[in-house]
């Protein structure tokens, strides 16, 4: 696909994401691709690399362990921080140390910074408020529900996929918010009957049966085995399960008789072309890709925290029905496959997207980057914070001790370690 060239941006745009799951990076990838195609020079950074004392991988690991082994603990943390609003003491100390590291990766010709990760937005907002960062900062909200951590004082503009997350961001205190619509790779689009048939042949799927694509994120977390067997046993559709990088989950599903279980799939557009309905548990990027592909979407067996709040927001928007009980699974899937509910959701999902790839969030970012700047980005050496660095090192050491406790480390112990870390970060 060719893109119209925008007016040249006098400098570069920096996009900061985080390799936590795949949704934050997926949004950053597509924004980067579209900005580059529109004529902008774009740099990409992983916020986990900007955290001190190698803390990024430890936080990512603990988050993964919580979702895998102690989802109840993640739900408690999410709910507490959702209503508390304030970041914890250790969080503030670590983020202060990350401010200097973030400034160091911004070239002198930076004209705008875009964040697709809430902790990165917190750091960038603090830099804007202090005057150390003089270029516009924009946050692209990757979720359909907005946790207060997404909203940072000092951020110039929050970009939402829909009016519902835009309203949630305003309620959380964002001063400037606009509903721009989402961005997904243009490979995701409605399939013709011939394209569906060809995709089913490529993946070895039944040529005529209704197929329910069950996606559990890049980590393959949540009650995936239960949901897959319930879909199969309902008789409404044949489950086709994508387990991400969780190969052990693939083997467990096949042992349960779930024939069509895949690990990491490179051709997700093709697999969506082969399918008739998406069943998801987190409400992230995959849902948006399904909307673009013309698939109706159901939320079922949702993971705690953002999985449930996203399901509620998508249901409120009329984009994805939230199935809360096993008894409702068969009739709702039937409605999505053949009834007016499915047709309405397809229409609503397709209406989210712009025909012009430079419209929506890309246009907002380009406009911000083209605005006159009072002065260049600076990085004063005086911004170093040794005390915050010591705090981060102590925290990282404590977490490493908890999570790498040798042969005595059990699933429960790992979960407790992750719970204590994230509880400290949320206090």
Coordinates of C-alpha atoms in Angstrom, one line a residue:
X1 CA 0.0 0.0 0.0
X2 CA 1.3 3.5 -0.9
X3 CA 1.0 6.4 1.5
X4 CA 0.5 10.0 0.7
X5 CA 3.5 12.0 1.7
X6 CA 2.9 14.6 4.5
X7 CA 4.6 17.8 4.9
X8 CA 8.2 17.0 5.9
X9 CA 8.7 16.9 9.7
X10 CA 11.8 19.1 10.6
X11 CA 13.4 16.4 12.8
X12 CA 12.5 13.1 14.2
X13 CA 9.7 11.4 16.2
X14 CA 10.6 9.1 19.0
X15 CA 8.2 6.2 19.9
X16 CA 8.6 4.5 23.3
X17 CA 6.9 1.2 23.9
X18 CA 7.5 -1.8 26.2
X19 CA 8.0 -5.5 25.5
X20 CA 5.3 -6.5 28.0
X21 CA 3.1 -8.9 26.1
X22 CA 2.7 -7.9 22.5
X23 CA 0.0 -5.2 22.5
X24 CA 2.2 -2.2 23.4
X25 CA 4.8 -3.1 20.8
X26 CA 2.2 -4.0 18.2
X27 CA 0.7 -0.5 18.4
X28 CA 4.1 1.1 18.3
X29 CA 5.1 -1.0 15.3
X30 CA 2.1 0.2 13.3
X31 CA 2.5 3.8 14.3
X32 CA 6.2 3.7 13.4
X33 CA 5.4 2.1 10.0
X34 CA 2.8 4.7 9.1
X35 CA 4.8 7.7 10.3
X36 CA 7.8 6.5 8.3
X37 CA 5.7 5.9 5.2
X38 CA 4.3 9.5 5.7
X39 CA 7.9 10.9 5.5
X40 CA 8.9 11.1 9.1
X41 CA 12.1 9.9 10.7
X42 CA 11.2 7.7 13.6
X43 CA 13.3 6.2 16.4
X44 CA 12.0 3.3 18.6
X45 CA 12.9 2.5 22.2
X46 CA 11.8 -0.1 24.7
X47 CA 11.0 1.5 28.1
X48 CA 12.1 -1.6 29.9
X49 CA 15.7 -0.8 28.7
X50 CA 15.4 2.6 30.3
X51 CA 14.7 1.4 33.8
X52 CA 17.7 1.3 36.1
X53 CA 19.5 -1.7 37.5
X54 CA 18.1 -4.2 34.9
X55 CA 14.8 -3.8 36.6
X56 CA 12.8 -4.1 33.3
X57 CA 13.1 -7.8 32.7
X58 CA 12.4 -8.5 36.4
X59 CA 9.1 -6.5 36.3
X60 CA 8.1 -8.1 33.1
X61 CA 8.9 -11.5 34.5
X62 CA 6.9 -10.9 37.7
X63 CA 3.9 -9.7 35.7
X64 CA 4.0 -12.8 33.6
X65 CA 4.3 -15.1 36.7
X66 CA 1.3 -13.3 38.4
X67 CA -0.9 -13.8 35.4
X68 CA 0.1 -17.4 35.0
X69 CA 0.2 -18.6 38.7
X70 CA -1.7 -16.0 40.8
X71 CA -4.3 -14.1 38.7
X72 CA -6.2 -13.4 41.9
X73 CA -3.2 -11.4 43.2
X74 CA -3.0 -9.4 39.9
X75 CA -6.7 -8.6 40.2
X76 CA -6.2 -7.3 43.8
X77 CA -3.2 -5.1 42.7
X78 CA -5.1 -3.8 39.6
X79 CA -8.2 -2.9 41.6
X80 CA -6.2 -1.2 44.4
X81 CA -4.2 0.9 42.0
X82 CA -7.3 1.6 39.8
X83 CA -9.0 3.4 42.7
X84 CA -5.9 4.7 44.5
X85 CA -4.7 6.9 41.6
X86 CA -1.2 7.6 43.1
X87 CA 1.9 5.7 42.2
X88 CA 3.8 4.1 45.0
X89 CA 7.0 5.3 46.6
X90 CA 9.3 2.8 44.9
X91 CA 7.6 3.4 41.6
X92 CA 8.3 7.2 41.9
X93 CA 11.9 6.6 42.8
X94 CA 12.5 4.2 39.9
X95 CA 10.8 6.4 37.4
X96 CA 12.8 9.5 38.6
X97 CA 16.0 7.6 37.8
X98 CA 14.5 6.6 34.4
X99 CA 14.0 10.3 33.5
X100 CA 17.7 10.8 32.9
X101 CA 18.0 7.6 30.9
X102 CA 15.0 8.7 28.8
X103 CA 16.5 12.1 28.0
X104 CA 19.7 10.5 26.9
X105 CA 18.0 8.5 24.1
X106 CA 16.3 11.6 22.7
X107 CA 18.4 13.1 19.9
X108 CA 18.7 16.9 19.7
X109 CA 16.5 17.0 16.6
X110 CA 13.5 15.3 18.4
X111 CA 10.3 17.0 17.6
X112 CA 7.7 14.8 19.4
X113 CA 7.7 11.7 21.7
X114 CA 4.9 9.1 21.5
X115 CA 4.4 6.6 24.4
X116 CA 2.4 3.4 24.1
X117 CA 3.1 2.3 27.6
X118 CA 1.8 3.9 30.8
X119 CA 5.0 4.0 32.9
X120 CA 6.8 5.6 29.9
X121 CA 4.0 8.2 29.9
X122 CA 4.6 8.9 33.6
X123 CA 8.3 9.6 33.0
X124 CA 7.7 11.7 29.9
X125 CA 5.0 13.7 31.6
X126 CA 7.3 14.5 34.6
X127 CA 10.0 15.7 32.2
X128 CA 7.5 18.0 30.4
X129 CA 6.4 19.4 33.8
X130 CA 9.9 20.1 34.9
X131 CA 10.8 21.8 31.6
X132 CA 13.6 19.4 30.8
X133 CA 11.6 18.1 27.8
X134 CA 10.4 20.9 25.5
X135 CA 8.8 18.8 22.7
X136 CA 5.2 17.6 22.7
X137 CA 4.5 14.2 24.4
X138 CA 1.6 12.1 23.2
X139 CA 0.2 8.9 24.8
X140 CA -1.5 6.4 22.5
X141 CA -3.9 4.4 24.7
X142 CA -3.6 0.8 23.6
X143 CA -6.4 -0.5 25.8
X144 CA -10.2 0.1 25.5
X145 CA -10.4 0.8 29.2
X146 CA -8.1 3.3 30.8
X147 CA -6.3 2.6 34.1
X148 CA -5.4 5.8 36.0
X149 CA -1.7 4.9 35.5
X150 CA -2.2 5.7 31.7
X151 CA -2.9 9.3 32.5
X152 CA 0.2 11.4 33.4
X153 CA 0.3 15.1 34.2
X154 CA 2.4 16.9 31.6
X155 CA 1.4 14.7 28.6
X156 CA 0.2 17.1 25.9
X157 CA -2.3 14.8 24.3
X158 CA -3.9 11.4 24.9
X159 CA -5.0 9.5 21.8
X160 CA -7.9 7.0 22.2
X161 CA -9.4 4.5 19.8
X162 CA -13.0 5.3 20.8
X163 CA -15.0 7.8 22.7
X164 CA -15.4 5.4 25.7
X165 CA -11.7 5.2 26.5
X166 CA -11.4 8.9 25.7
X167 CA -14.1 9.6 28.4
X168 CA -12.3 7.3 30.8
X169 CA -9.1 9.2 30.3
X170 CA -10.8 12.5 31.0
X171 CA -12.3 11.1 34.2
X172 CA -8.9 10.0 35.2
X173 CA -7.6 13.6 34.9
X174 CA -6.3 13.9 31.3
X175 CA -6.6 17.5 30.2
X176 CA -6.4 16.9 26.4
X177 CA -7.9 13.8 24.9
X178 CA -9.1 13.0 21.4
X179 CA -10.8 9.9 20.0
X180 CA -8.8 9.2 16.8
X181 CA -9.6 5.6 16.1
X182 CA -7.2 2.7 16.2
X183 CA -4.3 1.6 14.0
X184 CA -3.7 -1.9 12.8
X185 CA -1.6 -3.4 10.0
X186 CA -3.4 -3.1 6.7
X187 CA -3.0 -6.9 6.2
X188 CA -5.9 -7.2 8.5
X189 CA -9.1 -6.8 6.4
X190 CA -12.3 -8.6 5.5
X191 CA -11.8 -11.8 3.5
X192 CA -13.7 -13.0 0.5
X193 CA -15.1 -16.5 0.3
X194 CA -12.2 -17.6 -1.9
X195 CA -9.7 -16.1 0.5
X196 CA -11.3 -17.8 3.5
X197 CA -11.2 -21.1 1.7
X198 CA -7.5 -20.7 0.7
X199 CA -6.6 -19.7 4.3
X200 CA -8.3 -22.8 5.8
X201 CA -6.4 -25.0 3.4
X202 CA -3.1 -23.4 4.4
X203 CA -3.7 -23.9 8.1
X204 CA -5.3 -27.4 7.7
X205 CA -8.6 -26.3 9.0
X206 CA -12.1 -27.8 8.3
X207 CA -13.4 -26.3 5.0
X208 CA -17.0 -25.9 6.0
X209 CA -17.4 -25.9 9.8
X210 CA -17.8 -22.6 11.7
X211 CA -14.5 -21.7 13.3
X212 CA -14.0 -19.8 16.6
X213 CA -10.5 -18.4 16.8
X214 CA -9.4 -18.4 20.5
X215 CA -6.5 -16.1 21.2
X216 CA -4.7 -15.8 24.6
X217 CA -2.0 -13.3 23.9
X218 CA 1.7 -13.8 23.3
X219 CA 2.1 -15.6 26.7
X220 CA -0.9 -17.9 26.4
X221 CA -2.4 -17.0 29.8
X222 CA -5.9 -17.4 31.2
X223 CA -8.2 -20.4 31.4
X224 CA -7.5 -21.3 27.8
X225 CA -8.0 -25.1 28.2
X226 CA -11.3 -24.6 29.9
X227 CA -12.6 -22.1 27.3
X228 CA -11.4 -24.3 24.3
X229 CA -13.1 -27.4 25.6
X230 CA -16.3 -25.5 26.4
X231 CA -16.5 -24.1 22.9
X232 CA -15.9 -27.5 21.4
X233 CA -18.5 -29.2 23.7
X234 CA -21.1 -26.5 23.0
X235 CA -21.2 -27.6 19.4
X236 CA -21.5 -23.9 18.2
X237 CA -18.1 -23.9 16.5
X238 CA -14.8 -25.7 16.2
X239 CA -12.1 -24.0 18.4
X240 CA -8.9 -22.8 16.8
X241 CA -6.5 -21.8 19.5
X242 CA -3.4 -19.6 19.3
X243 CA -1.2 -20.1 22.3
X244 CA 1.5 -17.5 21.6
X245 CA 4.9 -18.6 22.8
X246 CA 3.4 -21.1 25.3
X247 CA 4.3 -24.4 23.7
X248 CA 3.4 -26.3 26.8
X249 CA -0.2 -25.0 26.4
X250 CA -0.2 -26.3 22.8
X251 CA 0.7 -29.8 24.0
X252 CA -1.9 -29.7 26.8
X253 CA -4.6 -28.7 24.4
X254 CA -3.8 -31.4 21.9
X255 CA -3.8 -34.0 24.8
X256 CA -7.4 -32.8 25.5
X257 CA -8.4 -33.4 21.9
X258 CA -8.3 -29.8 20.7
X259 CA -6.9 -30.6 17.3
X260 CA -6.3 -27.1 16.0
X261 CA -3.9 -25.6 18.6
X262 CA -1.0 -23.4 17.3
X263 CA 2.0 -21.8 19.0
X264 CA 3.3 -18.5 17.7
X265 CA 1.6 -17.6 14.4
X266 CA 3.3 -15.3 12.0
X267 CA 0.3 -15.1 9.6
X268 CA -2.4 -13.9 12.0
X269 CA -4.2 -12.0 9.2
X270 CA -4.5 -15.3 7.3
X271 CA -5.8 -17.1 10.4
X272 CA -8.4 -14.4 10.9
X273 CA -9.4 -14.8 7.3
X274 CA -10.0 -18.5 7.9
X275 CA -12.1 -17.9 11.0
X276 CA -15.7 -16.8 11.6
X277 CA -15.6 -15.4 15.1
X278 CA -13.0 -14.3 17.6
X279 CA -13.1 -15.3 21.3
X280 CA -10.6 -13.3 23.3
X281 CA -9.7 -12.8 27.0
X282 CA -7.7 -9.5 27.2
X283 CA -9.3 -7.0 24.9
X284 CA -6.0 -5.7 23.4
X285 CA -4.6 -5.4 19.9
X286 CA -6.0 -8.7 18.7
X287 CA -9.5 -7.4 19.2
X288 CA -8.8 -4.4 17.0
X289 CA -7.2 -6.7 14.4
X290 CA -10.4 -8.8 14.4
X291 CA -12.6 -5.6 14.0
X292 CA -10.5 -4.7 11.0
X293 CA -10.9 -8.2 9.6
X294 CA -14.6 -8.1 9.8
X295 CA -14.9 -10.7 12.6
X296 CA -17.5 -10.5 15.4
X297 CA -15.8 -10.7 18.8
X298 CA -16.8 -12.2 22.1
X299 CA -14.9 -11.8 25.4
X300 CA -15.0 -14.9 27.5
X301 CA -12.8 -16.3 30.3
X302 CA -11.2 -12.9 30.7
X303 CA -7.9 -12.5 32.5
X304 CA -8.1 -10.3 35.7
X305 CA -7.5 -6.6 35.7
X306 CA -7.4 -5.0 32.3
X307 CA -8.9 -8.1 30.6
X308 CA -12.2 -7.6 32.5
X309 CA -12.3 -3.8 32.3
X310 CA -11.6 -4.0 28.5
X311 CA -14.4 -6.6 28.2
X312 CA -16.8 -4.2 29.9
X313 CA -15.7 -1.2 27.8
X314 CA -16.0 -3.2 24.5
X315 CA -19.4 -4.5 25.5
X316 CA -20.6 -1.0 26.3
X317 CA -19.3 0.2 22.9
X318 CA -21.3 -2.5 21.1
X319 CA -18.1 -3.9 19.7
X320 CA -17.6 -7.2 21.5
X321 CA -20.2 -9.0 23.6
X322 CA -19.0 -10.1 27.1
X323 CA -20.1 -13.7 27.8
X324 CA -20.1 -14.2 31.5
X325 CA -21.4 -17.7 31.9
X326 CA -21.0 -21.1 30.2
X327 CA -24.8 -21.3 29.6
X328 CA -24.7 -18.3 27.4
X329 CA -21.7 -19.5 25.3
X330 CA -23.6 -21.5 22.7
X331 CA -26.5 -19.1 22.1
X332 CA -24.3 -16.0 21.9
X333 CA -21.8 -17.6 19.6
X334 CA -24.7 -18.6 17.4
X335 CA -25.9 -15.0 17.3
X336 CA -22.5 -13.8 16.4
X337 CA -22.1 -16.4 13.7
X338 CA -25.5 -16.1 12.0
X339 CA -27.7 -13.5 13.7
X340 CA -28.2 -9.7 13.8
X341 CA -25.7 -9.3 16.7
X342 CA -22.9 -10.5 14.6
X343 CA -23.8 -8.2 11.7
X344 CA -24.1 -5.2 14.0
X345 CA -20.7 -5.9 15.5
X346 CA -19.0 -6.3 12.1
X347 CA -20.5 -2.9 11.1
X348 CA -19.4 -1.2 14.3
X349 CA -15.9 -2.6 14.2
X350 CA -15.3 -1.6 10.6
X351 CA -16.5 1.9 11.3
X352 CA -13.6 2.5 13.8
X353 CA -11.0 2.7 11.0
X354 CA -10.0 5.5 8.7
X355 CA -9.6 4.9 4.9
X356 CA -6.7 7.3 4.9
X357 CA -3.7 5.7 6.7
X358 CA -2.3 9.1 7.7
X359 CA -5.6 10.1 9.4
X360 CA -6.4 9.6 13.1
X361 CA -3.5 9.2 15.5
X362 CA -0.8 9.5 12.8
X363 CA -2.2 12.9 11.8
X364 CA -2.2 14.1 15.4
X365 CA 1.4 13.0 15.9
X366 CA 2.6 14.6 12.7
X367 CA 0.8 17.9 13.6
X368 CA 2.5 17.9 17.0
X369 CA 5.9 17.2 15.5
X370 CA 5.5 20.1 13.0
X371 CA 4.6 22.7 15.7
X372 CA 7.2 25.4 16.5
X373 CA 9.4 24.6 19.4
X374 CA 10.8 27.1 21.9
X375 CA 14.1 25.4 22.3
X376 CA 15.9 22.1 21.7
X377 CA 15.7 19.1 24.1
X378 CA 18.4 19.3 26.8
X379 CA 19.9 16.7 29.1
X380 CA 21.5 18.5 32.0
X381 CA 24.0 16.3 34.0
X382 CA 22.6 17.7 37.2
X383 CA 19.5 15.6 36.7
X384 CA 21.3 12.4 38.0
X385 CA 19.6 11.0 41.1
X386 CA 22.0 8.6 43.0
X387 CA 19.5 8.1 45.8
X388 CA 16.8 6.9 43.4
X389 CA 19.4 4.6 41.7
X390 CA 20.3 3.0 45.0
X391 CA 16.6 2.4 45.7
X392 CA 16.2 0.8 42.3
X393 CA 19.2 -1.5 42.8
X394 CA 18.0 -2.6 46.2
X395 CA 14.6 -3.3 44.8
X396 CA 16.0 -5.3 41.9
X397 CA 18.2 -7.3 44.2
X398 CA 15.3 -8.1 46.5
X399 CA 13.1 -9.2 43.6
X400 CA 15.9 -11.3 42.1
X401 CA 16.3 -13.0 45.5
X402 CA 12.6 -13.7 45.8
X403 CA 12.1 -14.9 42.2
X404 CA 15.3 -16.9 41.8
X405 CA 15.3 -18.7 45.1
X406 CA 16.8 -21.9 43.7
X407 CA 15.3 -25.4 44.1
X408 CA 12.8 -24.2 46.7
X409 CA 11.1 -21.9 44.3
X410 CA 7.6 -23.1 43.6
X411 CA 4.8 -21.7 41.5
X412 CA 3.3 -20.3 44.7
X413 CA 6.6 -18.8 45.8
X414 CA 7.1 -17.1 42.4
X415 CA 3.6 -15.7 42.5
X416 CA 4.2 -14.4 46.0
X417 CA 7.4 -12.7 44.9
X418 CA 5.7 -11.0 42.0
X419 CA 2.8 -10.0 44.2
X420 CA 5.0 -8.3 46.7
X421 CA 7.0 -6.5 44.0
X422 CA 3.9 -5.2 42.2
X423 CA 2.1 -4.4 45.5
X424 CA 5.1 -2.2 46.5
X425 CA 4.9 -0.6 43.1
X426 CA 1.2 0.1 43.5
X427 CA 1.2 1.5 47.1

